[in-house]
Short mmCIF file of C-alpha atoms in Angstrom, two decimals:
data_model
loop_
_atom_site.label_atom_id
_atom_site.label_comp_id
_atom_site.label_asym_id
_atom_site.label_seq_id
_atom_site.Cartn_x
_atom_site.Cartn_y
_atom_site.Cartn_z
CA MET D 2 86.21 -25.57 -37.03
CA HIS D 3 88.47 -24.71 -39.90
CA ASN D 4 86.74 -27.17 -42.24
CA HIS D 5 83.31 -25.89 -41.24
CA GLU D 6 84.32 -22.30 -42.05
CA ASN D 7 85.59 -23.37 -45.45
CA GLU D 8 82.30 -25.15 -46.14
CA ILE D 9 80.33 -22.01 -45.19
CA ALA D 10 82.62 -19.89 -47.38
CA TYR D 11 82.11 -22.32 -50.27
CA GLN D 12 78.34 -22.27 -49.81
CA MET D 13 78.30 -18.50 -49.67
CA SER D 14 80.37 -18.12 -52.79
CA ARG D 15 78.14 -20.56 -54.66
CA ARG D 16 75.02 -18.75 -53.45
CA ASP D 17 76.56 -15.44 -54.43
CA PHE D 18 77.40 -16.82 -57.88
CA LEU D 19 73.88 -18.09 -58.46
CA THR D 20 72.41 -14.77 -57.36
CA ARG D 21 74.67 -12.84 -59.66
CA ALA D 22 73.93 -15.24 -62.53
CA SER D 23 70.18 -14.87 -62.09
CA LEU D 24 70.44 -11.10 -62.08
CA ALA D 25 72.60 -11.23 -65.17
CA GLY D 26 70.01 -13.46 -66.82
CA VAL D 27 67.26 -10.96 -66.07
CA GLY D 28 69.44 -8.19 -67.44
CA LEU D 29 70.14 -10.10 -70.66
CA ALA D 30 66.45 -10.86 -71.07
CA ALA D 31 65.62 -7.18 -70.68
CA LEU D 32 68.38 -6.23 -73.09
CA SER D 33 67.17 -8.68 -75.70
CA SER D 34 63.72 -7.12 -75.60
CA LEU D 35 65.23 -3.77 -76.56
CA LEU D 36 67.46 -5.02 -79.41
CA PRO D 37 66.35 -6.03 -82.91
CA SER D 38 65.06 -9.58 -82.92
CA GLU D 39 67.17 -10.53 -85.96
CA LEU D 40 70.31 -10.36 -83.76
CA PHE D 41 69.04 -13.42 -81.91
CA ALA D 42 67.63 -15.21 -84.94
CA ASP D 43 69.07 -18.37 -86.47
CA GLU D 44 72.09 -17.37 -88.58
CA ASN D 45 71.07 -19.87 -91.25
CA PRO D 46 67.29 -20.19 -91.44
CA LYS D 47 66.18 -22.88 -93.87
CA PRO D 48 66.03 -21.29 -97.34
CA VAL D 49 62.66 -21.11 -99.06
CA LEU D 50 63.33 -22.44 -102.54
CA PRO D 51 62.99 -22.34 -105.46
CA HIS D 52 63.16 -18.60 -105.92
CA PHE D 53 61.31 -18.89 -109.23
CA ALA D 54 59.87 -21.62 -111.44
CA PRO D 55 62.64 -24.12 -112.28
CA LYS D 56 63.32 -25.49 -115.75
CA ALA D 57 65.21 -28.52 -114.39
CA LYS D 58 64.32 -30.85 -111.55
CA ARG D 59 67.42 -33.04 -111.56
CA ILE D 60 71.04 -33.13 -112.78
CA ILE D 61 73.34 -35.83 -114.10
CA TYR D 62 76.91 -34.53 -114.23
CA LEU D 63 79.29 -36.72 -116.28
CA PHE D 64 82.61 -35.32 -115.02
CA GLN D 65 85.60 -36.31 -117.13
CA SER D 66 88.44 -36.18 -114.63
CA GLY D 67 91.90 -35.25 -115.90
CA GLY D 68 91.06 -32.67 -118.54
CA PRO D 69 89.92 -34.02 -121.96
CA SER D 70 91.63 -32.40 -124.94
CA GLN D 71 89.09 -30.17 -126.65
CA LEU D 72 91.34 -30.05 -129.71
CA GLU D 73 90.98 -33.76 -130.49
CA LEU D 74 87.26 -33.91 -129.64
CA PHE D 75 85.23 -30.75 -130.28
CA ASP D 76 87.21 -27.60 -131.09
CA TYR D 77 88.24 -28.05 -134.73
CA LYS D 78 91.41 -26.11 -135.54
CA PRO D 79 92.79 -26.92 -139.01
CA LYS D 80 95.55 -24.36 -138.46
CA LEU D 81 97.21 -26.78 -136.04
CA LYS D 82 97.57 -29.33 -138.81
CA GLU D 83 98.78 -26.70 -141.26
CA MET D 84 101.43 -25.51 -138.80
CA PHE D 85 102.32 -28.91 -137.35
CA GLY D 86 105.72 -28.73 -135.61
CA LYS D 87 106.04 -24.96 -135.93
CA GLU D 88 106.42 -22.74 -132.90
CA LEU D 89 103.43 -21.29 -131.08
CA PRO D 90 103.75 -17.52 -131.71
CA ASP D 91 104.79 -15.56 -128.63
CA SER D 92 102.00 -13.08 -129.38
CA ILE D 93 99.42 -15.84 -128.81
CA ARG D 94 100.81 -17.15 -125.53
CA GLY D 95 101.89 -13.80 -124.16
CA GLU D 96 102.79 -13.88 -120.47
CA GLN D 97 100.28 -16.54 -119.50
CA ARG D 98 101.59 -18.90 -116.86
CA LEU D 99 102.42 -22.54 -117.59
CA THR D 100 102.63 -25.55 -115.32
CA GLY D 101 105.98 -26.73 -114.03
CA MET D 102 105.80 -29.56 -116.55
CA THR D 103 106.29 -27.32 -119.60
CA SER D 104 107.50 -23.96 -118.25
CA ASN D 105 111.11 -25.01 -118.84
CA GLN D 106 110.58 -26.18 -122.41
CA LYS D 107 112.67 -24.27 -124.92
CA SER D 108 110.26 -25.07 -127.73
CA PHE D 109 106.46 -25.07 -127.98
CA PRO D 110 105.69 -26.91 -131.24
CA LEU D 111 102.07 -26.93 -132.40
CA ALA D 112 100.57 -30.42 -132.48
CA MET D 113 97.66 -32.21 -134.11
CA GLY D 114 97.40 -35.89 -134.98
CA ASN D 115 95.53 -37.62 -137.76
CA PHE D 116 92.03 -37.12 -136.41
CA ASN D 117 89.26 -36.22 -138.82
CA PHE D 118 86.51 -33.74 -137.98
CA GLN D 119 83.13 -33.41 -139.65
CA GLN D 120 80.04 -31.27 -139.18
CA HIS D 121 76.93 -33.12 -138.05
CA GLY D 122 73.19 -32.64 -137.74
CA LYS D 123 71.13 -29.62 -138.65
CA SER D 124 73.27 -27.60 -136.25
CA ARG D 125 76.41 -28.45 -138.28
CA ALA D 126 78.41 -28.95 -135.10
CA TRP D 127 82.03 -30.05 -135.45
CA VAL D 128 82.80 -33.39 -133.76
CA SER D 129 85.85 -35.63 -134.08
CA GLU D 130 85.80 -39.16 -135.47
CA LEU D 131 86.63 -40.28 -131.92
CA LEU D 132 83.02 -39.61 -130.83
CA PRO D 133 80.71 -41.08 -133.50
CA HIS D 134 77.80 -41.66 -131.09
CA THR D 135 78.03 -38.13 -129.70
CA ALA D 136 78.08 -36.86 -133.30
CA GLY D 137 74.70 -38.52 -133.79
CA ILE D 138 72.99 -36.43 -131.08
CA VAL D 139 74.52 -32.98 -131.67
CA ASP D 140 71.12 -31.44 -132.32
CA ASP D 141 70.23 -32.16 -128.68
CA LEU D 142 73.45 -30.62 -127.34
CA CYS D 143 74.67 -27.17 -126.38
CA PHE D 144 78.46 -26.96 -126.74
CA ILE D 145 80.19 -24.28 -124.68
CA LYS D 146 83.55 -23.80 -126.40
CA SER D 147 84.68 -20.80 -124.37
CA MET D 148 84.93 -22.21 -120.86
CA HIS D 149 87.81 -20.90 -118.77
CA THR D 150 88.97 -21.41 -115.20
CA ASP D 151 91.35 -19.90 -112.64
CA ALA D 152 93.16 -23.14 -111.75
CA ILE D 153 95.99 -24.75 -113.70
CA ASN D 154 96.51 -28.01 -111.77
CA HIS D 155 94.13 -30.91 -111.21
CA ASP D 156 93.32 -30.82 -107.52
CA PRO D 157 92.45 -27.12 -107.30
CA ALA D 158 90.78 -27.19 -110.72
CA ILE D 159 88.39 -30.04 -109.92
CA THR D 160 87.73 -28.61 -106.48
CA PHE D 161 86.95 -25.23 -108.10
CA PHE D 162 84.40 -26.76 -110.47
CA GLN D 163 82.69 -28.76 -107.75
CA THR D 164 82.78 -26.29 -104.83
CA GLY D 165 83.41 -22.82 -106.29
CA SER D 166 86.76 -22.54 -104.51
CA GLN D 167 90.22 -23.90 -105.24
CA LEU D 168 90.72 -24.53 -101.51
CA ALA D 169 89.29 -27.57 -99.76
CA GLY D 170 86.52 -27.24 -97.21
CA ARG D 171 83.66 -25.64 -99.14
CA PRO D 172 80.39 -27.51 -99.81
CA SER D 173 80.14 -29.29 -103.16
CA MET D 174 77.52 -28.33 -105.71
CA GLY D 175 75.45 -31.42 -104.93
CA SER D 176 75.52 -30.57 -101.21
CA TRP D 177 74.33 -27.02 -101.91
CA LEU D 178 71.42 -28.41 -103.93
CA SER D 179 70.56 -30.98 -101.28
CA TYR D 180 70.63 -28.28 -98.61
CA GLY D 181 68.61 -25.79 -100.63
CA LEU D 182 66.09 -28.02 -102.38
CA GLY D 183 66.01 -31.18 -100.26
CA SER D 184 65.26 -34.65 -101.59
CA GLU D 185 62.25 -35.77 -103.62
CA ASN D 186 62.63 -39.38 -102.46
CA LYS D 187 62.78 -39.91 -98.70
CA ASN D 188 64.23 -43.40 -99.19
CA LEU D 189 67.27 -42.36 -101.24
CA PRO D 190 69.89 -39.61 -100.81
CA GLY D 191 69.40 -36.41 -102.75
CA PHE D 192 73.05 -36.52 -103.86
CA VAL D 193 74.65 -39.73 -105.19
CA VAL D 194 78.21 -40.22 -106.49
CA LEU D 195 79.34 -42.93 -108.96
CA LEU D 196 83.02 -43.58 -109.81
CA SER D 197 84.63 -45.23 -112.83
CA ARG D 198 88.05 -45.43 -114.47
CA GLY D 199 88.93 -45.46 -118.16
CA ARG D 200 92.60 -46.33 -117.71
CA GLU D 201 95.00 -46.93 -114.83
CA GLY D 202 97.48 -44.51 -113.33
CA ASP D 203 95.51 -41.29 -113.61
CA GLN D 204 94.76 -38.46 -111.19
CA PRO D 205 93.18 -39.50 -107.86
CA LEU D 206 89.82 -38.26 -106.60
CA TYR D 207 89.05 -37.11 -103.07
CA ALA D 208 85.96 -37.22 -100.85
CA LYS D 209 86.12 -33.43 -100.48
CA LEU D 210 84.75 -33.20 -104.04
CA TRP D 211 81.38 -34.48 -102.82
CA GLY D 212 81.72 -33.28 -99.23
CA ASN D 213 79.25 -31.10 -97.36
CA GLY D 214 81.88 -28.63 -96.09
CA PHE D 215 80.28 -26.47 -93.42
CA LEU D 216 76.72 -27.48 -94.36
CA PRO D 217 74.97 -30.12 -92.21
CA SER D 218 76.53 -33.53 -92.84
CA GLU D 219 73.28 -35.09 -94.07
CA HIS D 220 73.89 -33.20 -97.35
CA GLN D 221 77.19 -34.86 -98.30
CA GLY D 222 77.27 -37.06 -101.38
CA VAL D 223 76.77 -40.80 -100.89
CA ILE D 224 79.00 -43.07 -102.99
CA PHE D 225 77.29 -46.05 -104.63
CA ARG D 226 79.95 -48.66 -105.44
CA SER D 227 79.79 -51.75 -107.60
CA GLY D 228 79.76 -55.10 -105.82
CA GLU D 229 77.77 -56.78 -103.07
CA ASN D 230 77.90 -53.79 -100.70
CA PRO D 231 77.24 -50.67 -102.80
CA VAL D 232 77.02 -48.43 -99.71
CA TYR D 233 79.41 -49.02 -96.82
CA TYR D 234 77.94 -49.81 -93.37
CA LEU D 235 74.43 -50.06 -94.76
CA ASN D 236 73.75 -53.71 -93.93
CA ASN D 237 72.91 -54.89 -90.44
CA PRO D 238 75.78 -56.51 -88.53
CA LYS D 239 75.56 -60.21 -87.77
CA GLY D 240 73.01 -61.03 -85.10
CA MET D 241 70.87 -57.92 -85.70
CA ASP D 242 67.60 -58.10 -87.61
CA LYS D 243 65.52 -55.23 -89.00
CA GLN D 244 63.31 -55.00 -85.90
CA SER D 245 66.33 -54.84 -83.59
CA ARG D 246 67.88 -52.10 -85.70
CA ARG D 247 64.62 -50.15 -85.59
CA ARG D 248 64.53 -50.33 -81.77
CA MET D 249 68.18 -49.31 -81.56
CA LEU D 250 67.60 -46.27 -83.79
CA ASP D 251 64.57 -45.23 -81.73
CA HIS D 252 66.55 -45.35 -78.49
CA LEU D 253 69.52 -43.63 -80.11
CA ALA D 254 67.25 -40.82 -81.32
CA GLN D 255 66.00 -40.32 -77.75
CA LEU D 256 69.56 -40.06 -76.45
CA HIS D 257 70.48 -37.62 -79.20
CA GLN D 258 67.44 -35.50 -78.36
CA VAL D 259 68.58 -35.24 -74.74
CA GLN D 260 72.02 -34.23 -75.94
CA TYR D 261 70.58 -31.69 -78.38
CA GLU D 262 68.50 -30.03 -75.65
CA HIS D 263 71.71 -29.41 -73.71
CA VAL D 264 74.08 -28.26 -76.45
CA LEU D 265 71.75 -27.13 -79.29
CA ASP D 266 74.09 -28.47 -81.97
CA GLU D 267 72.26 -29.02 -85.28
CA GLU D 268 74.85 -31.59 -86.30
CA ILE D 269 73.25 -33.94 -83.75
CA ASN D 270 70.01 -33.84 -85.72
CA SER D 271 71.96 -34.37 -88.94
CA ARG D 272 73.46 -37.57 -87.56
CA VAL D 273 70.02 -38.88 -86.63
CA ALA D 274 68.77 -38.03 -90.13
CA GLN D 275 71.69 -39.98 -91.63
CA TYR D 276 70.95 -43.03 -89.45
CA GLU D 277 67.33 -42.96 -90.55
CA MET D 278 68.27 -42.59 -94.22
CA ALA D 279 70.61 -45.58 -93.95
CA TYR D 280 67.79 -47.63 -92.45
CA ARG D 281 65.41 -46.75 -95.29
CA MET D 282 68.12 -47.33 -97.91
CA GLN D 283 68.41 -50.97 -96.82
CA SER D 284 65.33 -51.74 -98.87
CA SER D 285 65.46 -48.99 -101.52
CA VAL D 286 69.08 -49.36 -102.70
CA PRO D 287 69.05 -53.03 -103.77
CA SER D 288 65.97 -52.59 -105.93
CA THR D 289 67.30 -49.36 -107.48
CA LEU D 290 70.66 -50.89 -108.37
CA ASP D 291 69.21 -54.15 -109.69
CA VAL D 292 69.60 -53.77 -113.45
CA SER D 293 68.85 -57.42 -114.19
CA GLN D 294 65.36 -56.54 -115.38
CA GLU D 295 66.55 -54.03 -117.98
CA PRO D 296 65.61 -55.18 -121.51
CA GLU D 297 68.23 -56.24 -124.03
CA TYR D 298 67.73 -53.18 -126.22
CA ILE D 299 68.83 -50.96 -123.32
CA TYR D 300 72.10 -52.87 -122.95
CA ASP D 301 72.57 -52.62 -126.69
CA MET D 302 71.96 -48.88 -126.51
CA TYR D 303 74.46 -48.25 -123.71
CA GLY D 304 77.01 -50.74 -125.02
CA GLU D 305 78.44 -54.05 -123.89
CA GLU D 306 80.28 -52.47 -120.95
CA SER D 307 76.94 -51.53 -119.40
CA ARG D 308 76.73 -55.18 -118.29
CA LYS D 309 79.92 -54.76 -116.22
CA PRO D 310 79.31 -53.10 -112.84
CA GLY D 311 81.59 -50.17 -112.10
CA THR D 312 82.18 -49.12 -115.71
CA PHE D 313 81.23 -45.71 -117.04
CA ALA D 314 78.50 -47.29 -119.19
CA ALA D 315 77.03 -49.19 -116.23
CA ASN D 316 77.09 -46.00 -114.15
CA CYS D 317 75.28 -44.07 -116.89
CA LEU D 318 72.53 -46.68 -116.79
CA LEU D 319 72.42 -46.46 -112.99
CA ALA D 320 72.22 -42.68 -113.24
CA ARG D 321 69.08 -42.99 -115.34
CA ARG D 322 67.55 -45.38 -112.78
CA LEU D 323 68.41 -43.01 -109.93
CA ILE D 324 66.86 -40.08 -111.78
CA GLU D 325 63.71 -42.15 -112.27
CA LYS D 326 63.64 -42.54 -108.48
CA ASP D 327 63.80 -38.74 -108.10
CA VAL D 328 67.40 -38.48 -106.89
CA ARG D 329 68.13 -34.80 -107.45
CA PHE D 330 71.86 -34.82 -108.26
CA VAL D 331 73.84 -37.74 -109.68
CA GLN D 332 77.57 -37.09 -110.05
CA LEU D 333 79.65 -39.45 -112.19
CA TYR D 334 83.45 -39.16 -112.13
CA HIS D 335 85.34 -40.92 -114.93
CA GLN D 336 89.12 -40.98 -114.52
CA GLY D 337 91.77 -41.27 -117.21
CA TRP D 338 91.89 -38.04 -119.25
CA ASP D 339 95.27 -36.68 -118.09
CA GLN D 340 97.36 -37.24 -121.20
CA HIS D 341 100.73 -35.50 -120.95
CA GLY D 342 102.19 -38.14 -123.26
CA ASN D 343 100.96 -40.81 -125.65
CA LEU D 344 97.83 -38.74 -126.23
CA PRO D 345 96.82 -40.09 -129.69
CA ASN D 346 96.57 -43.63 -128.37
CA ASP D 347 95.15 -42.88 -124.92
CA ILE D 348 92.49 -40.44 -126.08
CA ARG D 349 91.13 -43.10 -128.44
CA MET D 350 90.80 -45.43 -125.49
CA MET D 351 89.12 -42.80 -123.30
CA ALA D 352 86.75 -41.59 -126.00
CA LYS D 353 85.63 -45.14 -126.68
CA SER D 354 84.97 -45.71 -122.97
CA VAL D 355 82.46 -42.82 -122.77
CA ASP D 356 81.08 -42.05 -126.24
CA GLN D 357 78.32 -44.61 -126.66
CA ALA D 358 77.07 -44.52 -123.08
CA SER D 359 77.03 -40.70 -122.88
CA ALA D 360 74.93 -40.49 -126.04
CA ALA D 361 72.75 -43.40 -124.94
CA LEU D 362 71.96 -41.71 -121.63
CA ILE D 363 70.65 -38.61 -123.41
CA LYS D 364 68.65 -40.68 -125.92
CA ASP D 365 67.26 -42.88 -123.12
CA LEU D 366 66.16 -39.90 -121.05
CA LYS D 367 64.61 -38.38 -124.14
CA GLN D 368 62.60 -41.48 -125.07
CA ARG D 369 61.25 -41.69 -121.50
CA GLY D 370 60.20 -38.05 -121.39
CA LEU D 371 62.80 -37.31 -118.70
CA LEU D 372 65.21 -35.10 -120.65
CA ASP D 373 62.82 -32.14 -120.48
CA GLU D 374 63.26 -32.02 -116.71
CA THR D 375 66.81 -33.38 -116.39
CA LEU D 376 70.00 -31.44 -117.08
CA VAL D 377 72.96 -33.50 -118.37
CA ILE D 378 76.49 -32.05 -118.24
CA TRP D 379 79.66 -33.52 -119.84
CA GLY D 380 83.13 -32.05 -119.30
CA GLY D 381 86.34 -31.87 -117.29
CA GLU D 382 88.24 -29.41 -115.10
CA PHE D 383 90.24 -27.67 -117.88
CA GLY D 384 91.46 -28.24 -121.44
CA ARG D 385 94.82 -29.04 -123.02
CA THR D 386 97.51 -26.94 -124.67
CA ASN D 387 97.78 -26.66 -128.46
CA TYR D 388 101.52 -27.32 -128.28
CA SER D 389 103.19 -30.61 -127.48
CA GLN D 390 104.57 -31.44 -124.09
CA GLY D 391 107.86 -33.22 -124.69
CA GLN D 392 108.79 -34.89 -127.97
CA LEU D 393 106.50 -34.42 -130.97
CA ALA D 394 105.53 -36.95 -133.64
CA VAL D 395 102.36 -37.27 -135.69
CA ASP D 396 101.42 -40.47 -133.88
CA ASN D 397 102.80 -39.61 -130.43
CA TYR D 398 102.70 -36.38 -128.46
CA GLY D 399 101.23 -35.04 -125.24
CA ARG D 400 99.44 -31.91 -124.11
CA ASP D 401 99.79 -29.96 -120.88
CA HIS D 402 96.97 -28.42 -118.82
CA HIS D 403 95.25 -25.40 -120.35
CA PRO D 404 92.82 -23.31 -118.27
CA ARG D 405 92.43 -20.51 -120.82
CA CYS D 406 89.81 -22.19 -123.02
CA PHE D 407 88.12 -25.58 -123.28
CA THR D 408 84.83 -27.22 -124.21
CA LEU D 409 81.99 -28.89 -122.33
CA TYR D 410 78.46 -29.69 -123.38
CA MET D 411 75.04 -29.59 -121.76
CA ALA D 412 71.70 -31.06 -122.77
CA GLY D 413 68.16 -31.23 -121.49
CA ALA D 414 66.00 -29.10 -119.26
CA GLY D 415 66.08 -25.40 -120.03
CA ILE D 416 69.05 -25.52 -122.43
CA LYS D 417 68.95 -24.54 -126.10
CA LYS D 418 69.37 -27.48 -128.46
CA GLY D 419 71.82 -27.71 -131.32
CA ILE D 420 73.99 -24.68 -130.62
CA SER D 421 77.67 -23.95 -130.10
CA TYR D 422 78.32 -21.02 -127.78
CA GLY D 423 81.58 -19.11 -127.65
CA GLU D 424 84.64 -19.27 -129.89
CA THR D 425 88.38 -19.68 -129.53
CA ASP D 426 91.09 -18.19 -131.75
CA ASP D 427 92.54 -19.99 -134.78
CA PHE D 428 95.19 -21.58 -132.57
CA GLY D 429 92.68 -22.83 -129.99
CA TYR D 430 94.67 -21.03 -127.30
CA ASN D 431 92.62 -17.99 -126.28
CA ILE D 432 88.92 -17.14 -126.21
CA ALA D 433 87.80 -14.98 -129.13
CA LYS D 434 84.12 -14.59 -128.25
CA ASP D 435 81.67 -15.03 -125.32
CA PRO D 436 83.84 -16.30 -122.44
CA VAL D 437 82.18 -18.45 -119.77
CA HIS D 438 83.85 -18.63 -116.37
CA VAL D 439 83.36 -21.52 -113.93
CA HIS D 440 81.25 -19.27 -111.67
CA ASP D 441 79.08 -18.31 -114.67
CA PHE D 442 78.58 -22.01 -115.36
CA GLN D 443 77.59 -22.64 -111.72
CA ALA D 444 75.24 -19.64 -111.66
CA THR D 445 73.53 -20.95 -114.79
CA ILE D 446 73.03 -24.41 -113.33
CA LEU D 447 71.45 -22.96 -110.19
CA HIS D 448 69.24 -20.70 -112.34
CA LEU D 449 67.92 -23.73 -114.23
CA LEU D 450 66.92 -25.23 -110.87
CA GLY D 451 65.01 -22.07 -109.94
CA ILE D 452 67.74 -20.64 -107.67
CA ASP D 453 69.20 -17.14 -107.65
CA HIS D 454 72.87 -17.97 -107.04
CA GLU D 455 73.38 -14.76 -105.07
CA GLN D 456 70.61 -15.72 -102.64
CA LEU D 457 71.60 -19.30 -101.77
CA VAL D 458 73.97 -18.44 -98.90
CA PHE D 459 75.19 -19.95 -95.65
CA LYS D 460 76.86 -17.99 -92.87
CA HIS D 461 79.98 -19.65 -91.47
CA GLN D 462 82.65 -18.16 -89.20
CA GLY D 463 81.25 -14.67 -89.67
CA ARG D 464 81.10 -14.71 -93.44
CA ARG D 465 78.29 -15.49 -95.88
CA TYR D 466 79.32 -18.12 -98.42
CA ARG D 467 77.76 -19.26 -101.68
CA LEU D 468 78.66 -21.70 -104.45
CA THR D 469 79.65 -18.86 -106.81
CA ASP D 470 81.68 -17.05 -104.12
CA VAL D 471 81.45 -13.33 -105.04
CA ALA D 472 81.18 -13.71 -108.82
CA GLY D 473 79.16 -15.40 -111.55
CA LYS D 474 76.49 -14.37 -114.01
CA VAL D 475 73.84 -16.47 -115.70
CA VAL D 476 74.67 -17.27 -119.35
CA LYS D 477 71.26 -16.32 -120.68
CA ASP D 478 72.10 -16.91 -124.35
CA ILE D 479 72.17 -20.69 -123.86
CA LEU D 480 68.80 -20.82 -122.06
CA ALA D 481 65.79 -22.10 -123.95
#
């Protein structure tokens, strides 16, 4: 009898719960009809882009990881040679913060080695002897000599350039573009990453730099590596042929659809999209990465290292092939530019590893009619100090990180040719004219792709985020 009463009580409570729930459901339905519909709308409806006619369709970003010294490459400062070994005036440095590597130095001697600068082209741009191939294309380049950033150490500085925040977890620039503009080739990712190294023992790179952050995971960058398996987990496992994989994906999609109908998690659809992309890439990737059919003059143009998979030169050639296949954003990272010591020797090595291939990429795009719709960017996360870190000699010194001013260059779609924008002071320490912040740089890139940087937003955890955070203005003076 006791058990029977408990069963009745249980049944009554369940019936009562269902009744109450149904009434609550009716009440919520009635309430929703009285409230503005936007309260129940998708927080992140798919953006309708571009906002206006784009100048650029695609980007190749040649990121020089470690912070190349602008003073040995682009920003000619004869005063540093004149005052070699003398102290940096306190009035120039002021109260600006230094890294822990030089903040305890008692002396800040100005440094410049035996590197010759000359003006080149009709634009009369100054370029060091270290970059003879780059010097030959200056009339196609726009140098920005007044870049500045908020970060003073590598990890936050690179993260800031790539995601708009010094803290990890935000979407990378390539992910924002993939999310906003989608892919033009359904058989290849819209965002591809290529890695190379100029010398050993330099700053590491992290997957967060090409991560999707809080955007759907299908928009994260895909690394293409050198070797037999350029994309991990792309090939079928042993015992599975293409037809079997197709059947497996079809059944998996059905299971995911059932799951999605119950939990309404968009990440489920993103996973399915990634599986499908991997399946299509099985045939598209090998043909795209097969450079064996490139003519000899192309190898000669890019340099002998272009024959060696995994080098910067080989990756520049691959970048051109990916752009030809309508990949929207190709990100190259080249490590080796962090030269706190032995700079005169190491910067020669690094400059040689990138000079010919960087120039060849721009010339190659130009001769194929692709430069008019492709934006090429070359630069690092910050510059280097004008004073020596540690001991100073003409043939051996180092430079610390310097976020206050540095140089990068751009070329191609929508950018003025043969100009130098912005100026630094005679010591190459502070900006004297036309500063360009990292967020300004990012806003300008989005503008060239037809995007208003203030309108490409994604709501996450109650806040609306964008690549440029809450800052940034388009640098209109460098636009063609």
